PDB file of C-alpha atoms in Angstrom:
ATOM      1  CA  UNK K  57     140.447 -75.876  -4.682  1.00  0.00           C
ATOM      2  CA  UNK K  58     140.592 -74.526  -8.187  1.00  0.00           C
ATOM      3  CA  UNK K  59     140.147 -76.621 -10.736  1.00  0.00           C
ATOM      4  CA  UNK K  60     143.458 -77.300 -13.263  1.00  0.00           C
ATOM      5  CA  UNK K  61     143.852 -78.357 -16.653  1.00  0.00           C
ATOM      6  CA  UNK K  62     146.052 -81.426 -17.680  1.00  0.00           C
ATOM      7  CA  UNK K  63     148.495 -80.618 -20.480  1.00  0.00           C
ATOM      8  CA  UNK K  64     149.962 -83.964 -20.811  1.00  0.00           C
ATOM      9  CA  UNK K  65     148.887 -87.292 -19.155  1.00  0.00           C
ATOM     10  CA  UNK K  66     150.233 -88.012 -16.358  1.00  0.00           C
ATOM     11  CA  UNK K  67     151.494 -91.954 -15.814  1.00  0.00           C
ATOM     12  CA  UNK K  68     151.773 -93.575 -12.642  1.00  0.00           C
ATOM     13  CA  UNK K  69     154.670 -96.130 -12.185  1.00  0.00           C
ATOM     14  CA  UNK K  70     155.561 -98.017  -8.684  1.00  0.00           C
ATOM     15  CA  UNK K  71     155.637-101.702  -7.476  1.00  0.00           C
ATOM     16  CA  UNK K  72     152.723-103.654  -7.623  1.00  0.00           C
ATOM     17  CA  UNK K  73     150.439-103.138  -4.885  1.00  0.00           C
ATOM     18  CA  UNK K  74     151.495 -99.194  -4.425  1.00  0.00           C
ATOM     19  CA  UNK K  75     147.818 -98.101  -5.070  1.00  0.00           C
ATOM     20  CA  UNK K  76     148.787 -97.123  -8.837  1.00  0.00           C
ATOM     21  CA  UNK K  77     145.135 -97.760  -9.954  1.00  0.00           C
ATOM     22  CA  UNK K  78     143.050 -96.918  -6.879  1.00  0.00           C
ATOM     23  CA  UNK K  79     145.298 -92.997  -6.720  1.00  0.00           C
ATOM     24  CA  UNK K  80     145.156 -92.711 -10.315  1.00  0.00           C
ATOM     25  CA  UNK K  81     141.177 -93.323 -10.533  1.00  0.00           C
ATOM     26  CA  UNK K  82     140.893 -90.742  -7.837  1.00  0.00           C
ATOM     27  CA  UNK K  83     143.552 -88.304  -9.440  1.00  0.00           C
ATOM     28  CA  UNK K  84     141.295 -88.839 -12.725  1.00  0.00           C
ATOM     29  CA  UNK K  85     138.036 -88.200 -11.538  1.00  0.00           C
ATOM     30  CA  UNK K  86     139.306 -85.178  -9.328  1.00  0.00           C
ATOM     31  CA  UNK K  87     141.599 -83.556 -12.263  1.00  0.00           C
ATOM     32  CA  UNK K  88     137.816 -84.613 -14.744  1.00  0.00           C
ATOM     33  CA  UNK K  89     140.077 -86.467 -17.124  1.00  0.00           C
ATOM     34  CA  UNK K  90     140.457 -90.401 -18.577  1.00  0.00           C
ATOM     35  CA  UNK K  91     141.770 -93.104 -16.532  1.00  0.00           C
ATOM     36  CA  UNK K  92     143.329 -96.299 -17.985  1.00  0.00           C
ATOM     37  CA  UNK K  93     144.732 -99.198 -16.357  1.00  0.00           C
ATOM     38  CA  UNK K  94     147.281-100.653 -18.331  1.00  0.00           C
ATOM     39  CA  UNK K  95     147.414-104.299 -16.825  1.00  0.00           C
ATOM     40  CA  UNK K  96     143.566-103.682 -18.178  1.00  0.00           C
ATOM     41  CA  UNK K  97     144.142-102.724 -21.560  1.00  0.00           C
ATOM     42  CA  UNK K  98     146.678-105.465 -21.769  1.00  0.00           C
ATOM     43  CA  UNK K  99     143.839-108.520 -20.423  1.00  0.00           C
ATOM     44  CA  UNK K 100     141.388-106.654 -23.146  1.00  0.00           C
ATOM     45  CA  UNK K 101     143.855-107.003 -25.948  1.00  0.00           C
ATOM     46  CA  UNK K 102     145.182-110.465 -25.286  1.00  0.00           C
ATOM     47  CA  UNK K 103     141.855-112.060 -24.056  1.00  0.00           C
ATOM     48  CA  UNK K 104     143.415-113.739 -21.149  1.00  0.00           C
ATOM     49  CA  UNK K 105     143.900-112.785 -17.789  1.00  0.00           C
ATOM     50  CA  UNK K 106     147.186-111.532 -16.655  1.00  0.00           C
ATOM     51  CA  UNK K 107     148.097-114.837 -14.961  1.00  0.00           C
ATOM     52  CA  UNK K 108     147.267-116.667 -18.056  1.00  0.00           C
ATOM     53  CA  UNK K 109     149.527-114.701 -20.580  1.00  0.00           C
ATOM     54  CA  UNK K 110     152.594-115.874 -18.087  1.00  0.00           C
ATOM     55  CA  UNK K 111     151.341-119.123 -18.061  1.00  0.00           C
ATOM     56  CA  UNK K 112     150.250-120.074 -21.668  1.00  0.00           C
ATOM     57  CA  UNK K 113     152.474-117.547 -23.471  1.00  0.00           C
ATOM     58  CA  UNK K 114     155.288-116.695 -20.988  1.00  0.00           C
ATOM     59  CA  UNK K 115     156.918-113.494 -19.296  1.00  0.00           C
ATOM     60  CA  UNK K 116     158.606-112.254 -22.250  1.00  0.00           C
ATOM     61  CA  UNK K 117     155.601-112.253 -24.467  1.00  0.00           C
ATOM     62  CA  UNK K 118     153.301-111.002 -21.946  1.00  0.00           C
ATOM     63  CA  UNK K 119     155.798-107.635 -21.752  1.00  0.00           C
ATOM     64  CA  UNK K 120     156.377-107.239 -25.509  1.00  0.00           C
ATOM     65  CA  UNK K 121     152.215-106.697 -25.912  1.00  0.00           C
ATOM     66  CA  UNK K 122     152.807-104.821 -22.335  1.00  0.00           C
ATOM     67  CA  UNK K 123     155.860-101.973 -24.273  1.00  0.00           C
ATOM     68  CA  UNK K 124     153.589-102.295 -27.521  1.00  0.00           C
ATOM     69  CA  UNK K 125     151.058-100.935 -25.990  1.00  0.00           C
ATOM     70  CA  UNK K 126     152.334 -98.605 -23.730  1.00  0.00           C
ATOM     71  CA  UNK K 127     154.445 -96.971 -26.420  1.00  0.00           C
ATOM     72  CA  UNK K 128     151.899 -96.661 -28.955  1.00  0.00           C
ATOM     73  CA  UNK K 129     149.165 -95.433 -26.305  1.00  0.00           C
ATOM     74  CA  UNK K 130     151.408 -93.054 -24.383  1.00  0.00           C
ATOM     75  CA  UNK K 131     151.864 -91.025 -27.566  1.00  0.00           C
ATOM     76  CA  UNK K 132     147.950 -90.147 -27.876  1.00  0.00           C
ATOM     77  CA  UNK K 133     146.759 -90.370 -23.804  1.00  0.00           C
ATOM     78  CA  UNK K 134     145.477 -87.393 -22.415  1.00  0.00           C
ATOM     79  CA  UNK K 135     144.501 -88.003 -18.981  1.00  0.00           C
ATOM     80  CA  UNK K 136     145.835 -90.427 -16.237  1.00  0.00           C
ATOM     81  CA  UNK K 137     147.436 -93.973 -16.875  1.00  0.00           C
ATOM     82  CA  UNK K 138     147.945 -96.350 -14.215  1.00  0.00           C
ATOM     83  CA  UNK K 139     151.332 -98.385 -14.888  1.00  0.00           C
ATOM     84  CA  UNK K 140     152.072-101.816 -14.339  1.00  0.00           C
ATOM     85  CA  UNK K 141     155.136-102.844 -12.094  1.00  0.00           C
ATOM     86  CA  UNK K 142     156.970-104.279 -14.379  1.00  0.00           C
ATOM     87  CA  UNK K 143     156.065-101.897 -16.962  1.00  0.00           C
ATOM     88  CA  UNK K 144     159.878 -99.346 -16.877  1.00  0.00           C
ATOM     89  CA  UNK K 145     161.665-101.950 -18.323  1.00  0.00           C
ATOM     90  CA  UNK K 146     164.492-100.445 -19.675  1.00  0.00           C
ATOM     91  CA  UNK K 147     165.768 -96.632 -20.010  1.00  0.00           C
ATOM     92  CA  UNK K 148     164.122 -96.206 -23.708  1.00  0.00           C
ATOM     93  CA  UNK K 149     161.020 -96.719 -21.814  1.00  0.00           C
ATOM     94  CA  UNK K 150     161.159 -94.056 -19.060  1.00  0.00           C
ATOM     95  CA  UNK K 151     162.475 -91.184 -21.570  1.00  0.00           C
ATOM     96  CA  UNK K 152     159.508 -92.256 -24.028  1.00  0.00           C
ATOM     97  CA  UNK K 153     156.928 -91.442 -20.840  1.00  0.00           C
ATOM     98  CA  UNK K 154     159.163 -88.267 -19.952  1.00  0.00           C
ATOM     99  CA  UNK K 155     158.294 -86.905 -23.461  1.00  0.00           C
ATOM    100  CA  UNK K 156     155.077 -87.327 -23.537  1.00  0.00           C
ATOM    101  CA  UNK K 157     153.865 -86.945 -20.167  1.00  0.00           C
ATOM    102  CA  UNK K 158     154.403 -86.691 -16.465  1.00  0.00           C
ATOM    103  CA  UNK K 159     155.900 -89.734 -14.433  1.00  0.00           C
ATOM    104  CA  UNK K 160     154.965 -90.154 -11.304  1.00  0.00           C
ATOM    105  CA  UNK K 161     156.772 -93.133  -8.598  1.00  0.00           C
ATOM    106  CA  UNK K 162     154.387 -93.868  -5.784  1.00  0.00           C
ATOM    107  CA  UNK K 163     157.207 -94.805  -3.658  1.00  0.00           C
ATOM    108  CA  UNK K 164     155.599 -97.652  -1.141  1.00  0.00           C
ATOM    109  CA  UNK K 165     157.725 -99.453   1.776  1.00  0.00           C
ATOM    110  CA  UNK K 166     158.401-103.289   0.267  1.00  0.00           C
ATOM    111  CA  UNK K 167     156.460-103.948   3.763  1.00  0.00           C
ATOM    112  CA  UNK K 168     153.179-102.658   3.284  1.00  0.00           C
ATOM    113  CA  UNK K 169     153.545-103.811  -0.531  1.00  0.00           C
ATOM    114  CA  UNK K 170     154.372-107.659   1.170  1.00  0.00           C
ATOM    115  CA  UNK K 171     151.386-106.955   3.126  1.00  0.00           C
ATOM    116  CA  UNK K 172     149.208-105.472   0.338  1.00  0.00           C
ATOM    117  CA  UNK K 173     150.136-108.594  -2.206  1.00  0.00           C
ATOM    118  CA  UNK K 174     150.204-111.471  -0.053  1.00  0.00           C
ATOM    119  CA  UNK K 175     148.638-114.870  -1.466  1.00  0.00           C
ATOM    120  CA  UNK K 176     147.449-112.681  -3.985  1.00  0.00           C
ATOM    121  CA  UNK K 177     147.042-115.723  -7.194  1.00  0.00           C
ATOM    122  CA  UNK K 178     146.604-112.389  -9.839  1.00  0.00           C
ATOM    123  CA  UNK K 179     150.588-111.456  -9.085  1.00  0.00           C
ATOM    124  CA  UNK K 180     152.497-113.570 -11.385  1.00  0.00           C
ATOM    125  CA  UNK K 181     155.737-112.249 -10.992  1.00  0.00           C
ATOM    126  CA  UNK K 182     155.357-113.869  -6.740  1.00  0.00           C
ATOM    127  CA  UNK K 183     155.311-116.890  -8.481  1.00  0.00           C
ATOM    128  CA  UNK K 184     157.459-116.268 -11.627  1.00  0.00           C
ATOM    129  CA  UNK K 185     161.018-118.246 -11.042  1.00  0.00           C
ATOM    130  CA  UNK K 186     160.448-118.487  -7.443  1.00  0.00           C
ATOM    131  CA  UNK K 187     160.368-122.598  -6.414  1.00  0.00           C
ATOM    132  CA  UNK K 188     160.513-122.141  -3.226  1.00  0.00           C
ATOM    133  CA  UNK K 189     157.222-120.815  -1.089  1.00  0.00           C
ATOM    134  CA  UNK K 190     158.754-119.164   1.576  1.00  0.00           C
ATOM    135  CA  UNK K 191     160.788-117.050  -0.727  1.00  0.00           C
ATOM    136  CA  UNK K 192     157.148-115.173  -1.210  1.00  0.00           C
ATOM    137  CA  UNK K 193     155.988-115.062   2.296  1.00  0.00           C
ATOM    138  CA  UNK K 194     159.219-113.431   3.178  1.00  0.00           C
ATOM    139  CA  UNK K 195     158.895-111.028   1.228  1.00  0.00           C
ATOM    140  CA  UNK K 196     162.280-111.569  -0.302  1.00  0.00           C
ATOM    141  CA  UNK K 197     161.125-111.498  -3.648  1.00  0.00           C
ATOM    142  CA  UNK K 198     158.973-108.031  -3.999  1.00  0.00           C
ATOM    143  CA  UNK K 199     162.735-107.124  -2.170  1.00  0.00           C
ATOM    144  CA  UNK K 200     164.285-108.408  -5.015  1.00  0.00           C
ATOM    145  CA  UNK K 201     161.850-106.962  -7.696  1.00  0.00           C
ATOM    146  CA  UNK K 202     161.799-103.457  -6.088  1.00  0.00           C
ATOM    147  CA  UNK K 203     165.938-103.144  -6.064  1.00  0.00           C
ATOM    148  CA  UNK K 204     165.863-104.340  -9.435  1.00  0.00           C
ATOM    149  CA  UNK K 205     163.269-101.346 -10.462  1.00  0.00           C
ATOM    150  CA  UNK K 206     164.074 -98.821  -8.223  1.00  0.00           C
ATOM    151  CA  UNK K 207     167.014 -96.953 -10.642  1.00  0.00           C
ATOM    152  CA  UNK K 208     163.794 -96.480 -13.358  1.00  0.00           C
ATOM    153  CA  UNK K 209     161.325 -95.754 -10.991  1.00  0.00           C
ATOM    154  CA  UNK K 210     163.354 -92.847  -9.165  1.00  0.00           C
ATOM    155  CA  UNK K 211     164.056 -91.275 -12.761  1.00  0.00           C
ATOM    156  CA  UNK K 212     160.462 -90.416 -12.324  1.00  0.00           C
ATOM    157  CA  UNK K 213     159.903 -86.191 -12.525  1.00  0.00           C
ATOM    158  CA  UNK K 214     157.601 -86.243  -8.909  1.00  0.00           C
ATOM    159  CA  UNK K 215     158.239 -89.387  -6.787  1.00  0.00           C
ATOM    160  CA  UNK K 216     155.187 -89.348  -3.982  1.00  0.00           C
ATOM    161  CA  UNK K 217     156.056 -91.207  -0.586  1.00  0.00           C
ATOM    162  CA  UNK K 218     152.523 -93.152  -0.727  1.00  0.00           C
ATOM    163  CA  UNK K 219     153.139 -95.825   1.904  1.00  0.00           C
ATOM    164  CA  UNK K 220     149.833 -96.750   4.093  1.00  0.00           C
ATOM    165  CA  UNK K 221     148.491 -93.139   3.532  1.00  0.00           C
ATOM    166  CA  UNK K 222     144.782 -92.745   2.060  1.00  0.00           C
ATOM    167  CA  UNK K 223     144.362 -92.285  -1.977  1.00  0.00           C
ATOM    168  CA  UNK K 224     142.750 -88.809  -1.273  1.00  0.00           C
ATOM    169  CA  UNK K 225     145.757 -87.657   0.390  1.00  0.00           C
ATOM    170  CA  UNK K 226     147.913 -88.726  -2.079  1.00  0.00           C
ATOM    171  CA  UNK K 227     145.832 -87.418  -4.939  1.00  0.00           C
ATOM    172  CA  UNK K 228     145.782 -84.095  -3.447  1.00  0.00           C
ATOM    173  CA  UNK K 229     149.755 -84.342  -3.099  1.00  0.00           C
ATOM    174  CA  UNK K 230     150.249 -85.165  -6.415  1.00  0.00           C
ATOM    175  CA  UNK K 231     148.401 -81.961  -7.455  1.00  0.00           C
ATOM    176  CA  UNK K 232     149.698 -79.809  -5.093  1.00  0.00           C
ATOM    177  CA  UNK K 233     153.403 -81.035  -6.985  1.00  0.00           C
ATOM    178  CA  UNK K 234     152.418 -80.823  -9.894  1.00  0.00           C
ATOM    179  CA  UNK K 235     150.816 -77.178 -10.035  1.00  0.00           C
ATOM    180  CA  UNK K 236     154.349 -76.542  -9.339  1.00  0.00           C
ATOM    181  CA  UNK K 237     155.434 -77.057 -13.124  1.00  0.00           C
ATOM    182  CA  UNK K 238     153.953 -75.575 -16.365  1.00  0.00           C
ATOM    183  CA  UNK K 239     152.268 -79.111 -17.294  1.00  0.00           C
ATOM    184  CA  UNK K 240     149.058 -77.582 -15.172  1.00  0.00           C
ATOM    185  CA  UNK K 241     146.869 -74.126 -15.974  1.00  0.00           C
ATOM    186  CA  UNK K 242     144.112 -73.228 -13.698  1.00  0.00           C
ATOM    187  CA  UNK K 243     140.871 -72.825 -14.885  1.00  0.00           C
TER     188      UNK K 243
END
């Protein structure tokens, strides 16, 4: 395969558990670019693990450092950025990304993401309002989340149907879409 050359970062968004990190660490290391986790840079910054921000400091502040961060670090990125699933929250948000970069949805069954997440302590938003235990075995909750996200994460210019497939595949489907649009020059 010919080798291409990134234009603009590319920035992964999908529920937790879609394989945001693991694709975008392959899709990094084949397109010889960055990678950056968010959730990561976020733990780094704060100094507490994501669990602990929504414990000691609460949802709301844990998402302020989360859009501080994203904003300011989308605007100088070049390479591939691994969202977190909570990270679209609002419409300002998405069109920020679409400016600067290519959004891509890893669009994952809420079935394989139940199976992918469950009893999973690092997940905070499982636990996150929900009082009653079977509400996260179901799987009634990621339902809930993923409804509730779905109108940003479809805004998304390539949307990838990732479900149980392997990260190599996907990679490779991701660059197969994107040498599609003028974001990618071969080299």
């Amino acid at each position: 395969m010919d080798k291409i050359a990134l234009r603009r970062p590319i920035f992964l968004c999908g529920m937790m558990g879609s394989g945001k990190s693991t694709v975008g660490r392959k899709l990094a290391t084949e397109l010889e670019v960055p990678f950056c986790d968010l959730d990561e840079m976020i733990v780094e910054k704060a100094g507490l693990s994501i669990p602990e921000i929504f414990e000691q400091k609460g949802e709301g502040s844990f998402r302020a450092l989360e859009r501080k961060l994203l904003i300011r670090e989308s605007q100088y990125f070049k390479g591939v950025m691994s969202l977190g699933g909570g990270s679209l929250q609002n419409q300002h948000i998405v069109d920020h990304l679409k400016i600067y970069g290519w959004l891509i949805f890893l669009d994952v069954p809420h079935s394989v993401i139940s199976d992918r997440v469950e009893g999973d302590a690092n997940r905070p938003m499982l636990k996150a309002g929900s009082s009653e235990k079977e509400d996260n075995a179901s799987g009634s909750k990621i339902e809930r989340l993923l409804e509730q996200r779905l109108p940003l994460y479809r805004q998304a210019e390539i949307t990838v149907n990732a479900g149980d497939r392997p990260a190599d595949e996907i990679v490779h489907e991701i660059i197969k879409k994107l040498t599609l649009y003028d974001g990618f020059n071969r080299r």
